[in-house]
One Martini backbone bead per residue (centre of mass of N, CA, C, O) as a GRO file, in nm:
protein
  403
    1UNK     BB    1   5.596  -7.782   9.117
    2UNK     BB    2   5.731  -8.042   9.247
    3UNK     BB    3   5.999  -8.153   9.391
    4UNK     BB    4   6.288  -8.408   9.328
    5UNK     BB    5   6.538  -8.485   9.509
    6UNK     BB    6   6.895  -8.556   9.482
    7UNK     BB    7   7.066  -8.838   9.626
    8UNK     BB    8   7.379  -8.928   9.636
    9UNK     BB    9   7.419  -9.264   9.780
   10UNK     BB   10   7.659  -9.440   9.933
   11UNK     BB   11   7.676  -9.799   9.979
   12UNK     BB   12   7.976  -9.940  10.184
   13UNK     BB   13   7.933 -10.269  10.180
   14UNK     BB   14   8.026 -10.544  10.304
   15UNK     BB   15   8.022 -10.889  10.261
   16UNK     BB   16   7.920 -11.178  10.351
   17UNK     BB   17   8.067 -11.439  10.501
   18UNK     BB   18   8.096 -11.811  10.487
   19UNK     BB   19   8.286 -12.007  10.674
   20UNK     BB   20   8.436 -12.240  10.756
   21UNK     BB   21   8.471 -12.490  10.994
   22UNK     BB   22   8.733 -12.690  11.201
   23UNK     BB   23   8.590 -12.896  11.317
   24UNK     BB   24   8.383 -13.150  11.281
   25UNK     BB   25   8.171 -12.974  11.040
   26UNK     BB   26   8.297 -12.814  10.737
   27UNK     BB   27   7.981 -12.694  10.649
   28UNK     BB   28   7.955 -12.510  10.799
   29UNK     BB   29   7.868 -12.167  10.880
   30UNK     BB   30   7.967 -11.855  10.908
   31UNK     BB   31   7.914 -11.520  11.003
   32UNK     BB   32   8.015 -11.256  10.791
   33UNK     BB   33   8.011 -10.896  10.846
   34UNK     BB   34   8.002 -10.568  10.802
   35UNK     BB   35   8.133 -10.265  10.987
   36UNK     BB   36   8.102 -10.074  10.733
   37UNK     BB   37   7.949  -9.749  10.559
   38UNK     BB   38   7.919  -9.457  10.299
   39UNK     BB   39   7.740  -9.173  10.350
   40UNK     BB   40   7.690  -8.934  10.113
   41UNK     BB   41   7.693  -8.575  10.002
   42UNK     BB   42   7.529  -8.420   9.877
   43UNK     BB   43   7.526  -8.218   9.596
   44UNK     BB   44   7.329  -8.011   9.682
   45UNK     BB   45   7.280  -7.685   9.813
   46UNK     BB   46   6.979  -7.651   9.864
   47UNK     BB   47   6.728  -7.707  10.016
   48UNK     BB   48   6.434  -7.876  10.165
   49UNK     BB   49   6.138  -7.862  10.074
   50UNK     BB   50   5.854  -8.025  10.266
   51UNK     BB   51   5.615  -7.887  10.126
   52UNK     BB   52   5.735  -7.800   9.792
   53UNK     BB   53   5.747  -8.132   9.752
   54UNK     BB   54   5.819  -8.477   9.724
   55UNK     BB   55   6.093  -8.596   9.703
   56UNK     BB   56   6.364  -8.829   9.786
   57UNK     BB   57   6.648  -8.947   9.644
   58UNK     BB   58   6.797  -9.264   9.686
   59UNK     BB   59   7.111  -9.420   9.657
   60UNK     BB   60   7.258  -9.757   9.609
   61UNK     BB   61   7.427 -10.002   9.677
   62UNK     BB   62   7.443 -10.361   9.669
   63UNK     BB   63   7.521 -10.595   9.870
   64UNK     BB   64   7.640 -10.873   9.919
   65UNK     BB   65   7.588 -11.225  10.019
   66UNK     BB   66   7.723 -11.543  10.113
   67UNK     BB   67   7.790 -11.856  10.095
   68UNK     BB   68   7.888 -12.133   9.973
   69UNK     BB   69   7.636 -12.164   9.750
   70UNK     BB   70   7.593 -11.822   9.684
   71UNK     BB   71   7.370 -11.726   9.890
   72UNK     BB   72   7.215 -11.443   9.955
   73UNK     BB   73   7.244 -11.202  10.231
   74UNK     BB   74   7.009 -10.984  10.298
   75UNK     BB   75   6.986 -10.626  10.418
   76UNK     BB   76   6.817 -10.367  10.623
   77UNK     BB   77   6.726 -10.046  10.527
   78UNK     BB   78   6.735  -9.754  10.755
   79UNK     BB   79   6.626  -9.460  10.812
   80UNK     BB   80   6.733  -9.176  10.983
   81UNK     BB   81   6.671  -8.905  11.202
   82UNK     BB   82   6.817  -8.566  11.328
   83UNK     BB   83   6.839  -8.271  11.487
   84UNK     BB   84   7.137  -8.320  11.641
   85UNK     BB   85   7.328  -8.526  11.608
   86UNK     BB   86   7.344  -8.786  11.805
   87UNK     BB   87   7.178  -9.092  11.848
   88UNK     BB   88   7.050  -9.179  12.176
   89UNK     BB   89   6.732  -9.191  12.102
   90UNK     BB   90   6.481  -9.329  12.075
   91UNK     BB   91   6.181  -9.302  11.905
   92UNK     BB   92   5.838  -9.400  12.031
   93UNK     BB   93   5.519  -9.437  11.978
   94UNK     BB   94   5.426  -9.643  12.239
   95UNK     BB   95   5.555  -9.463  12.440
   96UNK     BB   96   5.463  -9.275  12.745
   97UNK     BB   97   5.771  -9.179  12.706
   98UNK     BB   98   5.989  -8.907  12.505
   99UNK     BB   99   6.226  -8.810  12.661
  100UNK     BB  100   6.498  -8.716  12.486
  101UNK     BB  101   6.430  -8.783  12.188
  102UNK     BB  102   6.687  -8.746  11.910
  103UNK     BB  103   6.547  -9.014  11.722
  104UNK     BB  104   6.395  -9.174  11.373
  105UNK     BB  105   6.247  -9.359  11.243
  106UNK     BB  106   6.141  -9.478  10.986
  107UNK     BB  107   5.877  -9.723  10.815
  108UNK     BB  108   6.049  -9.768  10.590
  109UNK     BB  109   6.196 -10.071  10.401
  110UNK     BB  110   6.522 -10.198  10.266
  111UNK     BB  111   6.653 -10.397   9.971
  112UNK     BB  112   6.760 -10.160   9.812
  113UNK     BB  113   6.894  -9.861   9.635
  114UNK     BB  114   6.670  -9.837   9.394
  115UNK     BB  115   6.491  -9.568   9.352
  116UNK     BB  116   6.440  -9.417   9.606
  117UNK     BB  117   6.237  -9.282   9.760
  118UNK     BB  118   6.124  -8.977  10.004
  119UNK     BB  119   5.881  -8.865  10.140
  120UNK     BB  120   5.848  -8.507  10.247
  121UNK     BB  121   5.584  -8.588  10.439
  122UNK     BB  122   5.738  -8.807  10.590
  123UNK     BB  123   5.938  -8.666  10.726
  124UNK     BB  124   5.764  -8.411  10.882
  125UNK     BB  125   5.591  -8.604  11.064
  126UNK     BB  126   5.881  -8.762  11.178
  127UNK     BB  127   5.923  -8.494  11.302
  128UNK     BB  128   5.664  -8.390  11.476
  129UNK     BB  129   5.716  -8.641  11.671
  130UNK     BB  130   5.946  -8.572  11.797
  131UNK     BB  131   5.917  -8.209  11.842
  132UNK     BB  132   5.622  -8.141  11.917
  133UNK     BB  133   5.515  -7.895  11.769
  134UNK     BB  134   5.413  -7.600  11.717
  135UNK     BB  135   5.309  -7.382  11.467
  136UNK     BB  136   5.486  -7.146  11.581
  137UNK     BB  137   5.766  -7.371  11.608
  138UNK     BB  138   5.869  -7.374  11.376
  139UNK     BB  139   6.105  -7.372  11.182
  140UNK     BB  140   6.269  -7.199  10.883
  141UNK     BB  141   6.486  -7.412  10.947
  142UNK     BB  142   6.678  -7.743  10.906
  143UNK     BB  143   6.929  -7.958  11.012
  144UNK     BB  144   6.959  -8.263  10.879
  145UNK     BB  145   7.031  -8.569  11.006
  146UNK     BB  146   7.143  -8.863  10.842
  147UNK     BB  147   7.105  -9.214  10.841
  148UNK     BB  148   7.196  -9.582  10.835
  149UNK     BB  149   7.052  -9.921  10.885
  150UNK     BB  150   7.215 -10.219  10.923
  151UNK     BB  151   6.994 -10.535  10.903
  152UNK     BB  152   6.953 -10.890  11.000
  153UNK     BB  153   6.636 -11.049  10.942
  154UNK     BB  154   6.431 -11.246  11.046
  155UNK     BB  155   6.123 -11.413  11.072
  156UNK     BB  156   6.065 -11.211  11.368
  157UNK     BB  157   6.264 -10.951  11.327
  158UNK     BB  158   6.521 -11.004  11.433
  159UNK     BB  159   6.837 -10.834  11.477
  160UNK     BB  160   7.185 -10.875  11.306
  161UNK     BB  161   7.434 -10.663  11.244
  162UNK     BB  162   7.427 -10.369  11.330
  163UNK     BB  163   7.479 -10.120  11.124
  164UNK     BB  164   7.623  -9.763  11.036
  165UNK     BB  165   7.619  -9.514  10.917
  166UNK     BB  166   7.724  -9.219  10.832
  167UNK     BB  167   7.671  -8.878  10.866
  168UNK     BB  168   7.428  -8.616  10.719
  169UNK     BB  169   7.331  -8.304  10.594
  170UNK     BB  170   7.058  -8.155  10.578
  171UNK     BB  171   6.840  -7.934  10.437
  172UNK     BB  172   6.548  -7.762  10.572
  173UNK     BB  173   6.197  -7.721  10.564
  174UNK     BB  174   5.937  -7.711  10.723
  175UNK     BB  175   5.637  -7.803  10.883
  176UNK     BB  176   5.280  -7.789  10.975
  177UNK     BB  177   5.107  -8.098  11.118
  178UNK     BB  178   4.845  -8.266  11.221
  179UNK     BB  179   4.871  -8.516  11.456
  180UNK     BB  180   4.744  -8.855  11.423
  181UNK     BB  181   4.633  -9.141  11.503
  182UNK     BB  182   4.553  -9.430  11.444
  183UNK     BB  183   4.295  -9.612  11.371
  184UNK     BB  184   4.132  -9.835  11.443
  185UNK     BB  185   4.114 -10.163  11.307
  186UNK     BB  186   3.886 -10.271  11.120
  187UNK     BB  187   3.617 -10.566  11.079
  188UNK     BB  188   3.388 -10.706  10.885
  189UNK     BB  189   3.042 -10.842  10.888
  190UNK     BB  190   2.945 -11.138  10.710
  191UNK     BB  191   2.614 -11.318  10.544
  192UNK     BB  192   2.402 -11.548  10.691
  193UNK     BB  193   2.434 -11.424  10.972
  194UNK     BB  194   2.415 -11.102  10.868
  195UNK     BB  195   2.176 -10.933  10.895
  196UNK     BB  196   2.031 -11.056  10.607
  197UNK     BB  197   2.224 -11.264  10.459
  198UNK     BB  198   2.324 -11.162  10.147
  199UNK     BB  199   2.647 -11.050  10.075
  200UNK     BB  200   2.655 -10.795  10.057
  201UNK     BB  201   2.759 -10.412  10.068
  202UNK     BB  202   2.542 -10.276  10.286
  203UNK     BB  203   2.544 -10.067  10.517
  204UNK     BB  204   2.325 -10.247  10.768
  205UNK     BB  205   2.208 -10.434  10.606
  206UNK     BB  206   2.438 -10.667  10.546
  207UNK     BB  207   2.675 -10.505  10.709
  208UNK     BB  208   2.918 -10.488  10.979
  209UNK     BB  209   3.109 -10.387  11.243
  210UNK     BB  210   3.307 -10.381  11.453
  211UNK     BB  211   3.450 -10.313  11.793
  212UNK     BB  212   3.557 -10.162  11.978
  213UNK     BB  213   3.742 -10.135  12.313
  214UNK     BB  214   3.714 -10.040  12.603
  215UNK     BB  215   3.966 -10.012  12.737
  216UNK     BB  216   4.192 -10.049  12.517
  217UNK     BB  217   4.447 -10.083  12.274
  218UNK     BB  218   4.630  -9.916  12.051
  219UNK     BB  219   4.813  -9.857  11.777
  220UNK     BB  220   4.955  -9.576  11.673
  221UNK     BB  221   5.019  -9.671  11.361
  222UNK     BB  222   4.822  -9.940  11.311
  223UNK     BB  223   4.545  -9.982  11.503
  224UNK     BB  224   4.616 -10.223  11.645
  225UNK     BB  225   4.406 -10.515  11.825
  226UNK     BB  226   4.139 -10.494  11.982
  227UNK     BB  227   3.782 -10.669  11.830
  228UNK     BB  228   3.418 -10.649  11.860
  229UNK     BB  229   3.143 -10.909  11.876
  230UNK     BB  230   2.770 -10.909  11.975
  231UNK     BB  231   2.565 -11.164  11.860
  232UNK     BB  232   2.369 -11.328  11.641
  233UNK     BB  233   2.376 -11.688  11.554
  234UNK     BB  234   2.240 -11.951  11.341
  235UNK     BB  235   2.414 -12.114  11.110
  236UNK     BB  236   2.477 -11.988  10.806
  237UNK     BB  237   2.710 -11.836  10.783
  238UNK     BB  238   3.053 -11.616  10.825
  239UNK     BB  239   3.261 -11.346  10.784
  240UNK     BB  240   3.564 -11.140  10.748
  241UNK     BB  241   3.650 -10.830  10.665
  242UNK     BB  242   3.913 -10.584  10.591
  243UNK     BB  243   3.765 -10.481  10.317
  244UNK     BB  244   3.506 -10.392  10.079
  245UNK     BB  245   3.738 -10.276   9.816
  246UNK     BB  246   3.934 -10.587   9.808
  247UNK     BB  247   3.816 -10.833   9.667
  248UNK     BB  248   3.860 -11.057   9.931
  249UNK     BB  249   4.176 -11.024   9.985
  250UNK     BB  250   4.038 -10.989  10.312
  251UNK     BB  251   4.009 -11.224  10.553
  252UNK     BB  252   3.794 -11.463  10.703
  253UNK     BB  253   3.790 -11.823  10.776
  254UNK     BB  254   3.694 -12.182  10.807
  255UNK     BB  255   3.825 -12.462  10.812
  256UNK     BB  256   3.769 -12.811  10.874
  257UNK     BB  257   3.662 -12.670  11.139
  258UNK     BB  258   3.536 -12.524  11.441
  259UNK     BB  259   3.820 -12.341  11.550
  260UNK     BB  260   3.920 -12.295  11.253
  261UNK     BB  261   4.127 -12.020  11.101
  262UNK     BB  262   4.147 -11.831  10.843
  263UNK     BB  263   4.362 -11.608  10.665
  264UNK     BB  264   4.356 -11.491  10.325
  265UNK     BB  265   4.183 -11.773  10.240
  266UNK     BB  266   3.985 -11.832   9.956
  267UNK     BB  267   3.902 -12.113  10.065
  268UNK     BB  268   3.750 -12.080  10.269
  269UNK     BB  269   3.489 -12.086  10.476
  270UNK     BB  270   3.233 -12.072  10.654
  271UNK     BB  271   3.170 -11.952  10.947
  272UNK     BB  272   2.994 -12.213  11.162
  273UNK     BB  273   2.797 -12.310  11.413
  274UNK     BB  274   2.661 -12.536  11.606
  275UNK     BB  275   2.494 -12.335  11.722
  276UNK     BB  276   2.239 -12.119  11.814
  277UNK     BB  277   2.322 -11.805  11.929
  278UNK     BB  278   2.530 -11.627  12.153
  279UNK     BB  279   2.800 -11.450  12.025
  280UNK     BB  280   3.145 -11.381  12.042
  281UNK     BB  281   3.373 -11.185  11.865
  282UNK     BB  282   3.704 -11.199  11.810
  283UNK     BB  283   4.005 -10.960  11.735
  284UNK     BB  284   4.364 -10.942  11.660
  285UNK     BB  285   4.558 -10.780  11.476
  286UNK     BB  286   4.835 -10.830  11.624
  287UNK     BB  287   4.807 -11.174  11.634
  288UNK     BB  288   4.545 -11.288  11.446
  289UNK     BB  289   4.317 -11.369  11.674
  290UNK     BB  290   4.047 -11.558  11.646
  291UNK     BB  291   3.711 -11.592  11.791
  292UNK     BB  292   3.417 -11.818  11.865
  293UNK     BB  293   3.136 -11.754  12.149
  294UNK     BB  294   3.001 -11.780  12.403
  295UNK     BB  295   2.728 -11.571  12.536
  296UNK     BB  296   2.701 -11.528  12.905
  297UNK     BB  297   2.489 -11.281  12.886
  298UNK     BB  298   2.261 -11.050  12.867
  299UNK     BB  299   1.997 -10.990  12.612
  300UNK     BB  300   1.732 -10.823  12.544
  301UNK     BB  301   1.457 -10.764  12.368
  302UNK     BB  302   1.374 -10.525  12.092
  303UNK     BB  303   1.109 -10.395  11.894
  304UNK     BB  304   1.287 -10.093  11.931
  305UNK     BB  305   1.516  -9.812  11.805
  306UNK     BB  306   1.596  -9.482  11.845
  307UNK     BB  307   1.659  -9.149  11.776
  308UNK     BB  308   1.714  -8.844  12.027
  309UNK     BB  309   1.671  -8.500  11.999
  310UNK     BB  310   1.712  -8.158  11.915
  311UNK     BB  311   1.580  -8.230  11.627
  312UNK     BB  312   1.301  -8.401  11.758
  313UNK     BB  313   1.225  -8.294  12.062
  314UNK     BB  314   1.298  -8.632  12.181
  315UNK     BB  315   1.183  -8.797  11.984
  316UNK     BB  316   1.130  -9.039  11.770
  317UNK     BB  317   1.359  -9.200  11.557
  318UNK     BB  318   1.378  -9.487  11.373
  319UNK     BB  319   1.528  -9.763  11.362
  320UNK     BB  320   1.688 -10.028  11.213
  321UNK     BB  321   1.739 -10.350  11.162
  322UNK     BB  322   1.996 -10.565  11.084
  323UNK     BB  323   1.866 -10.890  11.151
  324UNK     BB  324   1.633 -11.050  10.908
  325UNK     BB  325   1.636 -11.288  10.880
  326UNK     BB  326   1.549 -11.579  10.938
  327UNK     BB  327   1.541 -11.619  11.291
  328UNK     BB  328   1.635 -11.401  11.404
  329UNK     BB  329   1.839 -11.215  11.658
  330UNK     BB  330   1.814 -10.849  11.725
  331UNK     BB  331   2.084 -10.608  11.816
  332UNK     BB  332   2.109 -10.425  11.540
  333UNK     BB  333   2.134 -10.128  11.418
  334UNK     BB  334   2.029  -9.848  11.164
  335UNK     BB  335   2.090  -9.520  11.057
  336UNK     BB  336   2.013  -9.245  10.830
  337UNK     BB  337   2.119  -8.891  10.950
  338UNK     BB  338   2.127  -8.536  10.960
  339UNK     BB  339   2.371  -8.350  11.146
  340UNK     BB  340   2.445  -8.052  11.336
  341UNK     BB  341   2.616  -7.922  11.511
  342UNK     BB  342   2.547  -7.970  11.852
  343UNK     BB  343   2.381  -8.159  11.844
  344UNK     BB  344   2.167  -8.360  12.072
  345UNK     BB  345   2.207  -8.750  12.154
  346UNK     BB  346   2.032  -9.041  12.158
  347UNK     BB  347   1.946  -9.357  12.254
  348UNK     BB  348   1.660  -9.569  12.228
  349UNK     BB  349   1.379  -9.677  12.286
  350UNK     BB  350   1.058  -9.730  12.140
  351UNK     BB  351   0.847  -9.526  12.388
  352UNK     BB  352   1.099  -9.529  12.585
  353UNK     BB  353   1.366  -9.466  12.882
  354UNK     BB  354   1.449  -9.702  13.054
  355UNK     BB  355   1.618  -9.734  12.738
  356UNK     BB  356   1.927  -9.509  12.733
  357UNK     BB  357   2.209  -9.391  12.572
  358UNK     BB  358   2.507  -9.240  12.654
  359UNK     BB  359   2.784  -8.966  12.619
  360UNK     BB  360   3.122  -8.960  12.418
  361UNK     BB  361   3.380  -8.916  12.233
  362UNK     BB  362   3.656  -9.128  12.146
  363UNK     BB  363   3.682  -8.999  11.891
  364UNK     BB  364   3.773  -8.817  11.586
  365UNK     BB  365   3.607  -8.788  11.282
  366UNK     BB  366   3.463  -8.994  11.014
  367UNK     BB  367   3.478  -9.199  11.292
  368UNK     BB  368   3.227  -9.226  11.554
  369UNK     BB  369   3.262  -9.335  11.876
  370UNK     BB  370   3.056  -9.491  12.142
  371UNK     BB  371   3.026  -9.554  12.521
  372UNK     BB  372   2.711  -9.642  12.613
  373UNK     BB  373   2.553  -9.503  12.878
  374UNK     BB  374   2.348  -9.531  13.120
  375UNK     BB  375   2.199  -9.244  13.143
  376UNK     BB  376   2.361  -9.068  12.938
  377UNK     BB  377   2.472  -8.814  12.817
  378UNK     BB  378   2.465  -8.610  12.592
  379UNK     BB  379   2.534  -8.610  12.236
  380UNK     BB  380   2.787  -8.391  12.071
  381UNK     BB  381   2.792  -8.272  11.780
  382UNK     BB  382   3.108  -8.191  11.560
  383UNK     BB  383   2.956  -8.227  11.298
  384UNK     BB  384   2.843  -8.184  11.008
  385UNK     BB  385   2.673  -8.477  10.861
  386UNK     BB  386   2.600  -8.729  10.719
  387UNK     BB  387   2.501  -9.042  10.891
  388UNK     BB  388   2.589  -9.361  11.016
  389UNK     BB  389   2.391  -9.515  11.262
  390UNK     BB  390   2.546  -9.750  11.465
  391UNK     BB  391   2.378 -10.015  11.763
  392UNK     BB  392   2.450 -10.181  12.020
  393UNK     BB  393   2.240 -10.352  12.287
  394UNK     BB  394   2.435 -10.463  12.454
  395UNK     BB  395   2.745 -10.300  12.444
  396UNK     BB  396   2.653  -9.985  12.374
  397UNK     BB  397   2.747  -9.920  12.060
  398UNK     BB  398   2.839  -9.626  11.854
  399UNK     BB  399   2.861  -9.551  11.510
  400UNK     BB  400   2.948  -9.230  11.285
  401UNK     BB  401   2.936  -9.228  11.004
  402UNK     BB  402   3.026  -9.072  10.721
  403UNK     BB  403   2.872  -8.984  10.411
   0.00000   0.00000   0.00000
């Protein structure tokens, strides 16, 4: 059985107090905050084995802070860690140098500090981060000096009045974990305008996800980013659905007319164009800002699209179109198909190499996509088994869910 380690940590903040201004407006309140605070040594004498645990429980007391009303002004407080206890350069995921880098923040902040606990596979990861270990280069023992940051953030999060509490020495045992970056974040289209039109369920048949785009950034921890698609739209009206199986806790839908759109409003209407044509559909996760325009590009239409390589010496075998609705014209494709380890593929128009997709892929998983290039290199399977794969012949985006 995993242990859960009791951390007893008193953190000992002053309150905010609100004081007159002796000027014109003796309402008016200044902003005074607490200058230092308290965190406790471990009661526990053994070290933390960050394999064979589950959590570090944590608690503080919660300090007050008051305004003239007495309404509370509550301050969010972030775990940091440090292999050498010194806490000079903090690590960022998102920056292209990381030398020097001798401490990094936890992901998860707190507003009490009643009953926390701290995942001891999150410590390890961002232990892992930071050390960028090799399996055999961790150590088996690590002191690991851990403080506490306290600041009060506005509503864009930017951070007032940061102090630090005092250092404490954890003892612990670490472990190798294989790390990657967040997949990007990905939003399905779905509706009357999408696939079948049927507003079903069925990946390929119903909805279709989003592509990520060639050079495009995505964030290391969020996957947030842009993200697109490009193909026909009827007029016939489609949502955007942040996850299939979250009952459209997340959506996107549209305002009072086109061109205004909502997110995660459970009213919103169907995102309807004025007219049928080929549109671009971008979304940035990290800014939330979603576009629906015309695509001035070219665009052949194919009557048939197939998947070619070493398991079928090169033959066709044919894909289903996904736009099958009346009045449809489909760009997006797919097929469900076991593939093994090796096997090498094409996408290709059917019955001719004319219009032929390869290339290689852009990142490894149960997720993979390719941006595909014409008369590209062959594709090849990293991995045996059955796949959804889904293209569009406009993008030559191919993506590889394994089913």
């Amino acid at each position: 059985m995993k242990k859960i380690y009791n951390l007893s940590m008193l953190l000992l903040a002053g309150a905010f107090a609100l004081t007159s201004c002796s000027d014109d407006n003796e309402s008016n309140p200044t902003l005074a905050q607490p200058t230092e605070f308290v965190l406790n040594q471990p009661a526990f004498n053994g070290p933390v084995d960050l394999l064979n645990s589950t959590a570090v429980a944590l608690s503080w007391s919660q300090p007050r802070a008051y305004n003239d009303f007495d309404a509370p002004v509550v301050p969010t407080y972030t775990v940091q860690i440090s292999p050498t206890a010194s806490f000079n350069k903090e690590f960022d995921a998102n920056a292209e140098d990381n030398t020097g880098a001798d401490f990094i923040s936890l992901d998860e902040t707190y507003s009490s500090g009643k009953n926390v606990e701290i995942v001891t596979e999150t410590l390890d990861r961002a232990l892992m981060q930071l050390m960028a270990w090799e399996e055999q280069t961790v150590p088996a023992a690590l002191p690991l000096a851990v403080r506490v940051k306290s600041a009060v953030r506005d509503a864009s999060f930017k951070e007032y009045g940061v102090i630090y509490s005092n250092v404490i020495t954890l003892n612990t045992v670490p472990y190798y974990i294989e790390l990657k970056s967040a997949e990007p974040e990905i939003w399905w289209l779905i509706g009357g305008d999408i696939c079948d039109g049927s507003w079903g369920g069925d990946y390929g048949k119903c909805v279709i996800p989003m592509q990520t785009i060639n050079g495009a950034e995505y964030d290391k921890k969020t996957g947030q980013g842009e993200i697109q698609w490009i193909g026909y739209l009827g007029g016939n009206g489609f949502k955007l659905r942040g996850s299939m199986d979250d009952n459209w806790a997340t959506q996107w839908g549209q305002g009072d007319a086109f061109g205004e759109y909502k997110k995660n409003d459970g009213g919103s209407g169907n995102i309807t164009v004025p007219e049928p044509g080929l549109y671009t559909v971008s979304l940035n996760t990290a800014t939330d800002a979603l576009s629906v325009e015309k695509y001035e590009g070219s665009a052949p239409l194919f009557s048939g699209m197939a998947i070619s390589g070493s398991f079928n010496d090169w033959g066709d075998t044919e894909m289903s179109p996904c736009h099958t609705y009346a009045g449809a014209e489909n760009h997006d494709w797919y097929i469900v198909y076991d593939l093994a380890a090796g096997d090498e593929i094409k996408i290709k128009q059917t019955g001719s190499w004319d219009f032929n997709k390869g290339g290689s892929f852009a990142n490894t998983g149960d997720n993979l996509y390719v941006y595909g290039v014409d008369g590209g290199s062959n594709i090849v399977m990293p991995e045996s088994g059955k796949y959804l794969i889904l293209f569009n012949d406009i993008t030559g985006y191919i993506r590889f869910m394994k089913q």
